[in-house]
XYZ file of C-alpha atoms in Angstrom:
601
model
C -136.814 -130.087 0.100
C -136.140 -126.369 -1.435
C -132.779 -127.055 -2.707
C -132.875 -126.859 -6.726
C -131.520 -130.156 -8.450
C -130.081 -130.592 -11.926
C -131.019 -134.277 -12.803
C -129.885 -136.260 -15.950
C -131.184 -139.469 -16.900
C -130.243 -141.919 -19.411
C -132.941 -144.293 -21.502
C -131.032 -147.446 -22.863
C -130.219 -149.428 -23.975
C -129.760 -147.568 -27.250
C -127.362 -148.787 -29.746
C -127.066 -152.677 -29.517
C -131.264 -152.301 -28.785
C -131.487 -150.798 -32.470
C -129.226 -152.496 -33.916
C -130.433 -156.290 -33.594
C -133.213 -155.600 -36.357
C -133.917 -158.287 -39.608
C -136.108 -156.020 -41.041
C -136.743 -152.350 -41.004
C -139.685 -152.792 -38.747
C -137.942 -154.434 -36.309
C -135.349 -151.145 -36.877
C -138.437 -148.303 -37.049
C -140.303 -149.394 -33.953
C -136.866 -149.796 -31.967
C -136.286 -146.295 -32.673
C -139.759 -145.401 -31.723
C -140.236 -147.246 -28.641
C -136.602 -146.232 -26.925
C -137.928 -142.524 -27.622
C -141.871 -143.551 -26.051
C -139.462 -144.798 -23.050
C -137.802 -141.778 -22.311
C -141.403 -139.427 -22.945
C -142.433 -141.172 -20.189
C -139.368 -140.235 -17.805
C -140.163 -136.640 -19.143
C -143.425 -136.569 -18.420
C -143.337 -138.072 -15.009
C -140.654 -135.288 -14.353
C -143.380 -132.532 -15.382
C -146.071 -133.957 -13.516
C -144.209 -134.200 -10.326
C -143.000 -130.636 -11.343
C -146.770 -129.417 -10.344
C -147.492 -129.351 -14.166
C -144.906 -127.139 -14.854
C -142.947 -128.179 -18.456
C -140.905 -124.921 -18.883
C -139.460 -125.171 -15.217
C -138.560 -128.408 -15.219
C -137.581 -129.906 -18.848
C -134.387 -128.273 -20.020
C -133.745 -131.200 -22.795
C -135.743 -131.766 -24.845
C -138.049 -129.027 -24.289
C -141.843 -129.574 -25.598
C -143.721 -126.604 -25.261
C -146.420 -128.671 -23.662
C -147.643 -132.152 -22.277
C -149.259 -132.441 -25.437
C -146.696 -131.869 -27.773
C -144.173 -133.960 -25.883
C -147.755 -136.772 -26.110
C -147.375 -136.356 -29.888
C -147.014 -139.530 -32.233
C -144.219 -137.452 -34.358
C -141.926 -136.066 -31.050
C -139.190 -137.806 -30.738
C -137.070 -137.699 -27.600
C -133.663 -138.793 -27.343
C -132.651 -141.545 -24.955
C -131.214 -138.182 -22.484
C -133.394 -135.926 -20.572
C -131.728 -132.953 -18.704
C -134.369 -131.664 -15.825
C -134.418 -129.382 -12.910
C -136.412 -130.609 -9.410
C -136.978 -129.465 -6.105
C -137.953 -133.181 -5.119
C -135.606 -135.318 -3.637
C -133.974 -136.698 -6.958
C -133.881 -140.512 -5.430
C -137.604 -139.785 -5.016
C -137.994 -138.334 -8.360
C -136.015 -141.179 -9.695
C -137.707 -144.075 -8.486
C -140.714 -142.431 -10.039
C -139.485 -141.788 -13.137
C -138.387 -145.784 -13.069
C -141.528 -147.010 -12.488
C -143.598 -144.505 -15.080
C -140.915 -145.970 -17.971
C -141.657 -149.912 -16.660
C -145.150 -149.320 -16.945
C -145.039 -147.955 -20.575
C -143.059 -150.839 -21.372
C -145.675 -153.081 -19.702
C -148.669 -151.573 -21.495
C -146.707 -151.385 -25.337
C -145.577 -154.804 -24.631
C -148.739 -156.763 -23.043
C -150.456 -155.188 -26.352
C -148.501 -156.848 -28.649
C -148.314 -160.069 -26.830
C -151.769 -159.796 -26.295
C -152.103 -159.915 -30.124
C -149.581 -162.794 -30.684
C -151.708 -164.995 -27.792
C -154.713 -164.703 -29.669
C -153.364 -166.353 -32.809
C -150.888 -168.664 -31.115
C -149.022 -170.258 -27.621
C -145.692 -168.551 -26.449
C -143.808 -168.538 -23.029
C -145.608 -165.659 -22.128
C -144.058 -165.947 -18.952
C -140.600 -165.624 -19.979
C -141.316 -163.177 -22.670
C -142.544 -160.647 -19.778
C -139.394 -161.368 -17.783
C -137.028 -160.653 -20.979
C -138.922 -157.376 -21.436
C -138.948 -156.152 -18.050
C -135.404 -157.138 -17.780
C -134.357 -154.931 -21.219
C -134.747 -151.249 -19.402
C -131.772 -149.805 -18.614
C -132.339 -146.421 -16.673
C -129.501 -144.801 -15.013
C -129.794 -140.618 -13.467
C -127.544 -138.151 -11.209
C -128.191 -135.295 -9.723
C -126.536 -132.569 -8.326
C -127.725 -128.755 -6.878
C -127.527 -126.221 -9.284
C -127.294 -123.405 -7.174
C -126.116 -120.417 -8.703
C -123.970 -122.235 -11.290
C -125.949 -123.434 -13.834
C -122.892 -124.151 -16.177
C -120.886 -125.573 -13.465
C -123.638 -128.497 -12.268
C -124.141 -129.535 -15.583
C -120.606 -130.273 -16.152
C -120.395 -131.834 -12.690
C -123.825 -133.684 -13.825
C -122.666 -135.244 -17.157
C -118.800 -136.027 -15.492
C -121.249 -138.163 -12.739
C -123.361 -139.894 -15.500
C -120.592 -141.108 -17.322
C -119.311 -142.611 -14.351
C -122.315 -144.244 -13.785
C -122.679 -145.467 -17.306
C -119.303 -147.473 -16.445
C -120.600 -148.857 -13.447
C -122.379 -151.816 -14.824
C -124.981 -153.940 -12.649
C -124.959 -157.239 -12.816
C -128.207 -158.968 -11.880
C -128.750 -162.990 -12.302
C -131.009 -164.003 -14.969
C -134.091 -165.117 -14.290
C -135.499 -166.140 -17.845
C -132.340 -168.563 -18.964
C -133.469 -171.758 -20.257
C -132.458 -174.411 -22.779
C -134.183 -172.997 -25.796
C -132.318 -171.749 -29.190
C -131.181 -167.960 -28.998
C -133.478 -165.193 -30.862
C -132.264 -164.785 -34.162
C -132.189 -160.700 -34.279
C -129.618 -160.957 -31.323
C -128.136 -164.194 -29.933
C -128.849 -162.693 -26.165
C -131.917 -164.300 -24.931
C -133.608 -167.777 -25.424
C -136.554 -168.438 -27.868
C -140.428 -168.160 -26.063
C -141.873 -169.761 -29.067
C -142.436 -173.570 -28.774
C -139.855 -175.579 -30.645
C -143.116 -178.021 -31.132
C -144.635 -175.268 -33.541
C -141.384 -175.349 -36.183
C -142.300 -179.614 -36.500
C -146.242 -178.980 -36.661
C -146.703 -175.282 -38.602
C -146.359 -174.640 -42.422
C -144.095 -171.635 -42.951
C -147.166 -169.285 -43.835
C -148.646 -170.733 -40.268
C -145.385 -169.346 -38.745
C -145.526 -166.214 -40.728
C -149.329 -165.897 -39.750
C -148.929 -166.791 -36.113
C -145.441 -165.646 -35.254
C -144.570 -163.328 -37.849
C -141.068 -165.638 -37.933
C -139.207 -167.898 -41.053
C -139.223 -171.177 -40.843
C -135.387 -171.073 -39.354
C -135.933 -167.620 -37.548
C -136.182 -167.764 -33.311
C -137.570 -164.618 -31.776
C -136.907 -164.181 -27.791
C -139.892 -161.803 -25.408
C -138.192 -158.775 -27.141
C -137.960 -159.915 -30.743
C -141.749 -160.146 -30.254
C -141.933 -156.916 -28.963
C -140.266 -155.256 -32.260
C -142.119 -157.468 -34.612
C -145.558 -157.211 -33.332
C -145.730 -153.868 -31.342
C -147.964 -151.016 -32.735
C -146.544 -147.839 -32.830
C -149.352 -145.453 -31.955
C -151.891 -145.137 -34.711
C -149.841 -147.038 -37.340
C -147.714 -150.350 -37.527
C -146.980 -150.462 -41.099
C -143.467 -149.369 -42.650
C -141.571 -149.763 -45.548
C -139.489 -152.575 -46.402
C -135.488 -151.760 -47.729
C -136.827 -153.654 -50.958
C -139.981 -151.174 -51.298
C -137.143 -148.146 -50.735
C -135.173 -149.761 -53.292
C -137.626 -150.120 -55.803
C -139.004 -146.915 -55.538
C -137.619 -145.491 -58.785
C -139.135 -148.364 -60.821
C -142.716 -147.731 -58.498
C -142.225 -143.894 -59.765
C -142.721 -145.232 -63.269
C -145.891 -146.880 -63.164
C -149.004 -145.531 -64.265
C -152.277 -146.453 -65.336
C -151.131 -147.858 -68.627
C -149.455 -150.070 -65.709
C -152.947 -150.691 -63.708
C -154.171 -153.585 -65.283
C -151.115 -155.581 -65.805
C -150.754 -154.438 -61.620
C -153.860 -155.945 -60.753
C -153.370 -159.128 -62.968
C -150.327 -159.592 -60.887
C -151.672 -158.851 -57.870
C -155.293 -161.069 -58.388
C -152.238 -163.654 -59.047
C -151.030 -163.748 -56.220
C -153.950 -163.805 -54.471
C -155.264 -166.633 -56.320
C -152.020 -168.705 -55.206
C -153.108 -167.787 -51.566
C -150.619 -165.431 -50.475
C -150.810 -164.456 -46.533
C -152.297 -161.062 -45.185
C -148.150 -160.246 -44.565
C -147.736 -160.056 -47.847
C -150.349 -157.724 -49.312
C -151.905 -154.482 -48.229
C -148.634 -153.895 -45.824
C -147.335 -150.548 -47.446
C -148.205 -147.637 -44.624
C -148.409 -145.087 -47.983
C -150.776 -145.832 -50.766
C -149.445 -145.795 -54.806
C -151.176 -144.237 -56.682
C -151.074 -147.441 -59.077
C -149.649 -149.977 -56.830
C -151.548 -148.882 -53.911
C -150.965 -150.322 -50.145
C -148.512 -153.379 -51.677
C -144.784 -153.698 -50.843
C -142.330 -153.028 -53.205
C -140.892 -156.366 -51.697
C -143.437 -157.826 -53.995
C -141.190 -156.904 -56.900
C -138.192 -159.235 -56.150
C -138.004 -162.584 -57.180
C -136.340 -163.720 -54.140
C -138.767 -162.032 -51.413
C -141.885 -164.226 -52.563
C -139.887 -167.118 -51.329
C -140.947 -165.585 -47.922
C -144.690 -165.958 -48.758
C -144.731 -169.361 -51.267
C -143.441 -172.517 -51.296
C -143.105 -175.342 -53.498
C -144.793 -175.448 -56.882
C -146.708 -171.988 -55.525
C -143.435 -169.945 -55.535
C -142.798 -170.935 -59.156
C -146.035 -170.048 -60.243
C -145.610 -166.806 -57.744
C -142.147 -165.703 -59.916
C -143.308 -166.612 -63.246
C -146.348 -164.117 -62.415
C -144.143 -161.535 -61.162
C -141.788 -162.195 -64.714
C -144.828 -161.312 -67.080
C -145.454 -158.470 -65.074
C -142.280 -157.058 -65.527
C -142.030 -157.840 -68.904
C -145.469 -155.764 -69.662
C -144.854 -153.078 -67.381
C -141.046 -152.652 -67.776
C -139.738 -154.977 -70.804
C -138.324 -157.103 -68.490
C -136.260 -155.320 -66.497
C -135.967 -156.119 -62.803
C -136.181 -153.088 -59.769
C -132.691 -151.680 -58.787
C -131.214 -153.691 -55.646
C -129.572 -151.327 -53.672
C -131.078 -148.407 -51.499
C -129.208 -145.716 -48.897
C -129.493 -145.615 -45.264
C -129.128 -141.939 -43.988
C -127.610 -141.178 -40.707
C -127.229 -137.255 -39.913
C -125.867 -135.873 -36.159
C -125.142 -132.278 -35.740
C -121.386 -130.473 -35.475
C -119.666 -129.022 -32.523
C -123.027 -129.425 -30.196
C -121.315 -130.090 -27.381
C -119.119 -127.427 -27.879
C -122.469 -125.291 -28.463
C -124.000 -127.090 -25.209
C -121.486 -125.607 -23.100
C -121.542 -122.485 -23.851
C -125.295 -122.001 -22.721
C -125.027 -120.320 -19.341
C -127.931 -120.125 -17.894
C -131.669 -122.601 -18.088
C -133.056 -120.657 -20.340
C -130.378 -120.704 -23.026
C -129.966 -124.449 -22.709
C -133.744 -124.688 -23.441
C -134.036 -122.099 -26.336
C -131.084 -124.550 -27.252
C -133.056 -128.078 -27.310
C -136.127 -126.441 -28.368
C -134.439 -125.314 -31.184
C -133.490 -129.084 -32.254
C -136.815 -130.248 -31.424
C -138.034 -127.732 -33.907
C -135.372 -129.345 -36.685
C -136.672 -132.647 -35.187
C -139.940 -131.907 -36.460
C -139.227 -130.550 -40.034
C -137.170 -134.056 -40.969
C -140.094 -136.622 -41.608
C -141.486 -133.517 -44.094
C -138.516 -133.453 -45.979
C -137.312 -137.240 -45.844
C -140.859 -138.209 -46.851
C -140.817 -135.355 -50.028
C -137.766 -137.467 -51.188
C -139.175 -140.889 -51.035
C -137.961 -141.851 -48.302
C -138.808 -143.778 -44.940
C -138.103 -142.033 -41.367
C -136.889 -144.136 -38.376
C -135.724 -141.683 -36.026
C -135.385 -137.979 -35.734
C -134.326 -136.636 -32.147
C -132.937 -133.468 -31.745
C -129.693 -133.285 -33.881
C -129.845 -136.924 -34.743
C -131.603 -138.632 -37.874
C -131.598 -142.075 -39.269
C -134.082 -142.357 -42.764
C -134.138 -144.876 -45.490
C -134.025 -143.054 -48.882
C -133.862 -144.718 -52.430
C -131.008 -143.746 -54.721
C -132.069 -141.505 -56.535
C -133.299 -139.144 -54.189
C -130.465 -139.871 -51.348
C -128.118 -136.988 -51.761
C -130.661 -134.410 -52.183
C -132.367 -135.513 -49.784
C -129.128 -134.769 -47.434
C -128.162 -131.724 -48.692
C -131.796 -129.924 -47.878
C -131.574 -131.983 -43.935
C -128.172 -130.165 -43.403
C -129.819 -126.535 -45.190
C -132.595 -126.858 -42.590
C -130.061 -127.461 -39.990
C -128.257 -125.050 -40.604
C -130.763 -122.459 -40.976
C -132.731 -123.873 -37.850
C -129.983 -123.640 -35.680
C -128.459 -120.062 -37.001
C -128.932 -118.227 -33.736
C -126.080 -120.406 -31.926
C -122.346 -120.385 -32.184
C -119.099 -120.564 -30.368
C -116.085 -118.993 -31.182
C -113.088 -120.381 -32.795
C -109.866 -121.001 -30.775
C -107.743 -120.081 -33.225
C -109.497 -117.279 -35.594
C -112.155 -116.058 -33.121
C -114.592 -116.417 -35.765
C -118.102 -117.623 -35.016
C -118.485 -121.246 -35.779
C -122.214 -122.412 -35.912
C -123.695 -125.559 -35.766
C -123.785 -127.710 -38.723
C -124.941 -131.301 -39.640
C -122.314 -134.106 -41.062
C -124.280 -136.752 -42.793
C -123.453 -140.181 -43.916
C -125.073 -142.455 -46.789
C -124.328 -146.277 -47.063
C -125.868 -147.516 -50.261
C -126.580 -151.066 -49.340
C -128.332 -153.947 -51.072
C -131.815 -154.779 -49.882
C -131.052 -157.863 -48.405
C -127.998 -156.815 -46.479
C -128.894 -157.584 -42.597
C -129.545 -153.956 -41.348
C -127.767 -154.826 -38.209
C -124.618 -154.429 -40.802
C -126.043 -151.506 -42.672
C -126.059 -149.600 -39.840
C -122.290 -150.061 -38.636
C -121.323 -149.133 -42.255
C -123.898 -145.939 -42.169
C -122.126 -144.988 -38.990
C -118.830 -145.316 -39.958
C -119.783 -143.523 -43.082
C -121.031 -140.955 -40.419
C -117.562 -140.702 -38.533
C -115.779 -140.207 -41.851
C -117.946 -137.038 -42.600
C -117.317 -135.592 -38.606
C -113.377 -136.529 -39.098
C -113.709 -134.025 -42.565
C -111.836 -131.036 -41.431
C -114.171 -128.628 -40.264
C -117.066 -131.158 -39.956
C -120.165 -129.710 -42.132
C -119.565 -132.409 -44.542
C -121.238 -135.565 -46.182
C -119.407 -139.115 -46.857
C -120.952 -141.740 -48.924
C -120.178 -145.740 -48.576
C -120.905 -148.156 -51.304
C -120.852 -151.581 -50.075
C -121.248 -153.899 -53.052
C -122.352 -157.506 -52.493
C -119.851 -158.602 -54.509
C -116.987 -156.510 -53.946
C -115.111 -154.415 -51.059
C -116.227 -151.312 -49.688
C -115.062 -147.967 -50.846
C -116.418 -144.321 -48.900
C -115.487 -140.739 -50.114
C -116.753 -137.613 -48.402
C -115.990 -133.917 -48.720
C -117.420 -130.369 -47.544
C -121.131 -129.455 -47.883
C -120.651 -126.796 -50.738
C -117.644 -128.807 -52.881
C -117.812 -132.178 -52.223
C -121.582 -132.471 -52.964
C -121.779 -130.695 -56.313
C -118.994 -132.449 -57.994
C -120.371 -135.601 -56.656
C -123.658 -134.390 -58.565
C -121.545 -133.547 -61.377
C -120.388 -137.059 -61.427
C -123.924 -138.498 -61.339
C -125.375 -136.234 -63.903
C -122.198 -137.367 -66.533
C -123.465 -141.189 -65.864
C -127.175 -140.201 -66.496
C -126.022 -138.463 -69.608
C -123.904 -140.770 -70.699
C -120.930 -138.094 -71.072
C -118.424 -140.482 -69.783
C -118.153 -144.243 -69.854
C -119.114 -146.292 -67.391
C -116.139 -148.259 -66.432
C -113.728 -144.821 -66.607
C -113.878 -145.084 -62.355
C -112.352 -148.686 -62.300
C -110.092 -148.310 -65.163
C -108.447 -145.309 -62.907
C -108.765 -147.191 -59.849
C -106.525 -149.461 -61.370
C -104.252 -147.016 -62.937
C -103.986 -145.208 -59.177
C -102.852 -149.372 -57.722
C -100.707 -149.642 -60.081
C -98.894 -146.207 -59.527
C -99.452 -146.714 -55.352
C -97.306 -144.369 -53.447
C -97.175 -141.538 -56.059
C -98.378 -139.083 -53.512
C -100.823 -136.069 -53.209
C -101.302 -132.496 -53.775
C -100.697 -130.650 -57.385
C -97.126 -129.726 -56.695
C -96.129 -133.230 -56.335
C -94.265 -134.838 -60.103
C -95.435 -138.245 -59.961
C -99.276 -136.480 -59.106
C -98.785 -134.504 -62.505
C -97.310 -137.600 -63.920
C -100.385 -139.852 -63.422
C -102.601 -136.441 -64.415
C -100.794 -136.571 -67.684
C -102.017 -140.414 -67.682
C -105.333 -139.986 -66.732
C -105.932 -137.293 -69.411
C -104.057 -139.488 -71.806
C -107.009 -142.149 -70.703
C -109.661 -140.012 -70.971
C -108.546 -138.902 -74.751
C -108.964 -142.320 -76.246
C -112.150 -143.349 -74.680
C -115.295 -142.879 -75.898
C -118.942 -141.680 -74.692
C -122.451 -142.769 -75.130
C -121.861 -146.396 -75.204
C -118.992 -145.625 -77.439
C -121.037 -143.571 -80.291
C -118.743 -140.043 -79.677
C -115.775 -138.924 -77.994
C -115.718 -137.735 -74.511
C -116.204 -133.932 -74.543
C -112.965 -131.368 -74.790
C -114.825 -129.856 -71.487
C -115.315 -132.736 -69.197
C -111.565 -133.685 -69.707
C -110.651 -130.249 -69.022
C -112.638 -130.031 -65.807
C -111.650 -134.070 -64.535
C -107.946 -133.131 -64.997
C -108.346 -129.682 -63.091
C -109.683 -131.783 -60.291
C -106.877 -133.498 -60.230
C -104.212 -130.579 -60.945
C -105.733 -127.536 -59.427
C -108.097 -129.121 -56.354
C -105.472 -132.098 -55.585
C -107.805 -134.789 -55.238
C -105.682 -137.954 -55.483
C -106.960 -139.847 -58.023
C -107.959 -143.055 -56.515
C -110.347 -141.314 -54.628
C -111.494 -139.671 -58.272
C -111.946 -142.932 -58.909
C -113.942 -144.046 -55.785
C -116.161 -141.103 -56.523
C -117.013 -142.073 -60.214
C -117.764 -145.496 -59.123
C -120.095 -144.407 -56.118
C -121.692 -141.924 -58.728
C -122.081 -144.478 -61.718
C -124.288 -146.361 -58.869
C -126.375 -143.586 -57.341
C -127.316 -142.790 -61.568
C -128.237 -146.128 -62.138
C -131.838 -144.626 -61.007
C -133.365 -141.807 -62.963
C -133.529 -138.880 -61.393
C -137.327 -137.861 -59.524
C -138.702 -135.376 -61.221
C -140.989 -134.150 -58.099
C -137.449 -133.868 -56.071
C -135.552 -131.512 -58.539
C -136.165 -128.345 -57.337
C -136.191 -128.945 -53.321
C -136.893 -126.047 -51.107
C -135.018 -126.703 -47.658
C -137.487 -124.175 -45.770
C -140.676 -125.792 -46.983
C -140.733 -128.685 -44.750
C -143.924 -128.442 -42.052
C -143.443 -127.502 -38.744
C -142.742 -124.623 -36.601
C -139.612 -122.397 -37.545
C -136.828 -120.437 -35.258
């Protein structure tokens, strides 16, 4: 067969697969193995392409076998291809390379689980091999690049709502998996009656009321190449208080530690960290909360667990506890399909991807210079725990390096003809540690919508969802939005502004509801007037001065001269008072967006 084929094939599932996660392992090697999945469609496309990568991946587009091998490529869940093959051929291939990686991650890890205890392996296999989800069209490109991809993608999302229903053959009468609620348990209900909880940990890696299904066991005991260690939300939380330990702080860190030890805590619990402290070297930060060593002591032991963590903290910190909240980061590029389309031709839809690859590969750089944790970085897309203090930094130098990465493309505007260029919109939900991720990542992307619905896109929202109290998310431009937000966070630090002023105008702005926006508007230069009055008469620095002549000048002109309505002033002093309550890293002040590692454009 001579005839030239485009070929598109989708890797899923993707989203619900992610999403059931109880901890961020279960989250990071999601992430990873989807991506192994679909490296294996893309290399089973080369190979049957003679060898040849730059004929027949268009997306993504590796400059080699072994850089699309690589532990830190990422591919997204789509892979655009050209073949001469038959594509049912070249499909049936491509499904049986992906079932075989699945096969050889998963009969690793449940290799590892049988030596330590009894599952229905059985099932397990059956619930893996039953996850994949691998749809692809085709269509001949023939001298209309353009036009077969659009035919191509209009054919694929047909197919994506043509669902096939196959009868189960794993159902049985066991509990559901916790992470989910889709498939039945394959550990023995016998070893909840007959196991301590640090035999379940030890054996199962599960809680004493936790159920984990042939694909929970997947997430929780794969290995993810080389490493199978990442960082807990608690260690990403309490990453500002880990910054301030030093070795005045060793010995009370190994007294703690030996503790611990000595009260026979499991290999989970110590020596998990995949990055070593400098003074609290391969341990958790998880180990810092007194309600995570309930997951490694019971009884009598967990009291004499806390009251060792308690005289740590009061020699190391005076007694204060490690910040509960941290920020999940989710970034996706601006007008790329628009950008997509307007590649003509093969080789401009592969100068294209490998341009995103090439941003791909400068995240985990950056992410990691901030403190933070990478999950997922695939082309335009990027999901990264980050701890407060380094979260909106951290954002602004992903969407520089975006931007600068992905200068050479544009489209033009419909209505000004300008050049528009692609940009990244990024949202930040700061979250408590404990929060089930499955519901920090529905509020990180709806944070993420409310930057793309920002006129203009290139923008950044932020969601605070506070365990006790309702949600609030403000966003704004790259360029404006961020800096006053920093503005905000740096008169918290200081102290240049109390720290209730946010709620106190909150209230003010409920109980003037409906006075309307923009500075022409009375009732808007009414509750200015108000707002200034409120301002006068309060005080800074825990109530030692007043509030500066300045900072009421410039609060009021953000209400008078920029418009901003002022319960969303409000919204954005109380999301700033929280993102201060960390101090500020000093390594992370002066952030060069171009440093990160990896090839440049």
């Amino acid at each position: 067969m001579d005839e030239v084929h485009l070929v598109v094939f989708h890797v899923g599932p993707v989203q619900e697969f992610i999403a059931s996660a109880r901890r961020s392992r279960d989250l990071w090697f999601g992430s990873w193995l989807l991506s192994e999945l679909s490296k294996a469609a893309a290399e089973a496309i080369v190979e049957r392409s003679g060898g040849d990568i730059e004929w027949s991946l268009i997306f993504p587009a590796p400059q080699s076998l072994s850089e699309l091998r690589l532990d830190n490529f990422n591919a997204a869940n789509r892979i655009v291809a050209r073949t001469r093959e038959d594509p049912a051929k070249l499909g049936e291939a491509v499904r049986i390379r992906v079932l075989e990686r699945l096969r050889e991650i998963s009969d690793e890890a449940f290799d590892r689980v049988g030596k330590a205890a009894e599952f229905d392996r059985a099932t397990a296999q059956l619930q893996v091999d039953d996850l994949l989800e691998l749809f692809w069209v085709s269509c001949p490109i023939r001298d209309d690049y353009a036009g077969a991809r659009t035919q191509a993608e209009a054919l694929m999302a047909a197919r994506k709502a043509t669902r096939d229903f196959a009868p189960s053959k794993w159902g049985s009468s066991e509990e559901k998996s916790s992470l989910d609620g889709l498939r039945e348990s394959v550990i023995p209900r016998d070893a909840y009656r007959t196991m301590s909880g640090e035999e379940l940990r030890q054996s199962y890696g599960v809680r004493r009321g936790e159920r984990l299904c042939g694909v929970g066991l997947l997430k929780r005991h794969g290995r993810r190449g080389q490493g199978d260690r990442f960082f807990s939300t608690s260690h990403v939380a309490a990453m500002p208080m880990l910054e301030r330990l030093n070795e005045r702080h060793r010995g009370a860190v190994e007294e703690y530690v030996g503790r611990l030890r000595q009260l026979g805590i499991g290999s989970d619990g110590l020596d998990t960290a995949p990055v070593k402290d400098p003074v609290f070297g391969y341990n958790d930060g998880h180990l810092l909360y007194l309600e995570r060593l309930a997951e490694f002591f019971d009884g009598d032991k967990l009291r004499q667990a806390q009251e060792a963590l308690g005289r740590f903290l009061d020699r190391a910190f005076g007694g204060a506890g490690p910040g509960p909240y941290y920020a999940l980061l989710h970034a996706d590029g601006d007008h790329m399909g628009q950008i997509i389309a307007e590649q003509r031709t093969i080789e401009q839809h592969r100068a294209l991807s490998r341009a995103a690859s090439l941003f791909a590969r400068r995240v985990e750089p950056i992410v990691s210079r901030f403190r933070g944790s990478l999950i997922y970085a695939g082309g335009d897309d990027v999901l990264a725990l980050l701890p407060l203090h380094s979260a909106l930094e951290c954002a602004r130098t992903l969407a520089d390096a975006f931007r600068e990465q992905m200068a050479g493309f544009a489209i033009a505007d419909t209505k000004s003809g300008k050049a528009v260029h692609p940009t990244l919109s990024v949202g930040l939900a700061v979250v408590h540690h404990l929060e089930p991720l499955s519901e920090a990542l529905e509020l990180v992307r709806e944070a993420e919508s409310y930057a793309k619905s920002v006129k203009g896109k290139n923008a950044l929202a932020v969601t605070l969802s506070k365990r006790a109290g309702s949600e609030r998310t403000v966003g704004g431009t790259w360029g404006s939005f961020d800096r006053r937000l920093e503005w905000f966070i740096e008169l918290h630090r200081n102290e240049e502004i109390p720290a209730e002023l946010g709620y106190e105008l909150r209230s003010l702005a409920m109980e003037l509801e409906g006075a309307g926006e923009g500075p022409d508007n009375l009732l808007q230069r009414v509750l200015s007037s108000e707002v200034k009055r409120i301002l006068s008469r309060k005080r800074a620095e825990r109530g030692s001065r007043e509030v500066s002549e300045d900072v009421i000048r410039r609060l009021v002109d953000i209400l008078t001269q920029d418009g901003l309505p002022v319960d969303h002033l409000a919204d954005e002093l109380i999301i700033a008072r929280e993102l201060a309550s960390t101090p500020k890293p000093a390594a992370a002040s002066s952030p060069d967006a171009s440093s990160g590692e990896g090839e440049k454009k």
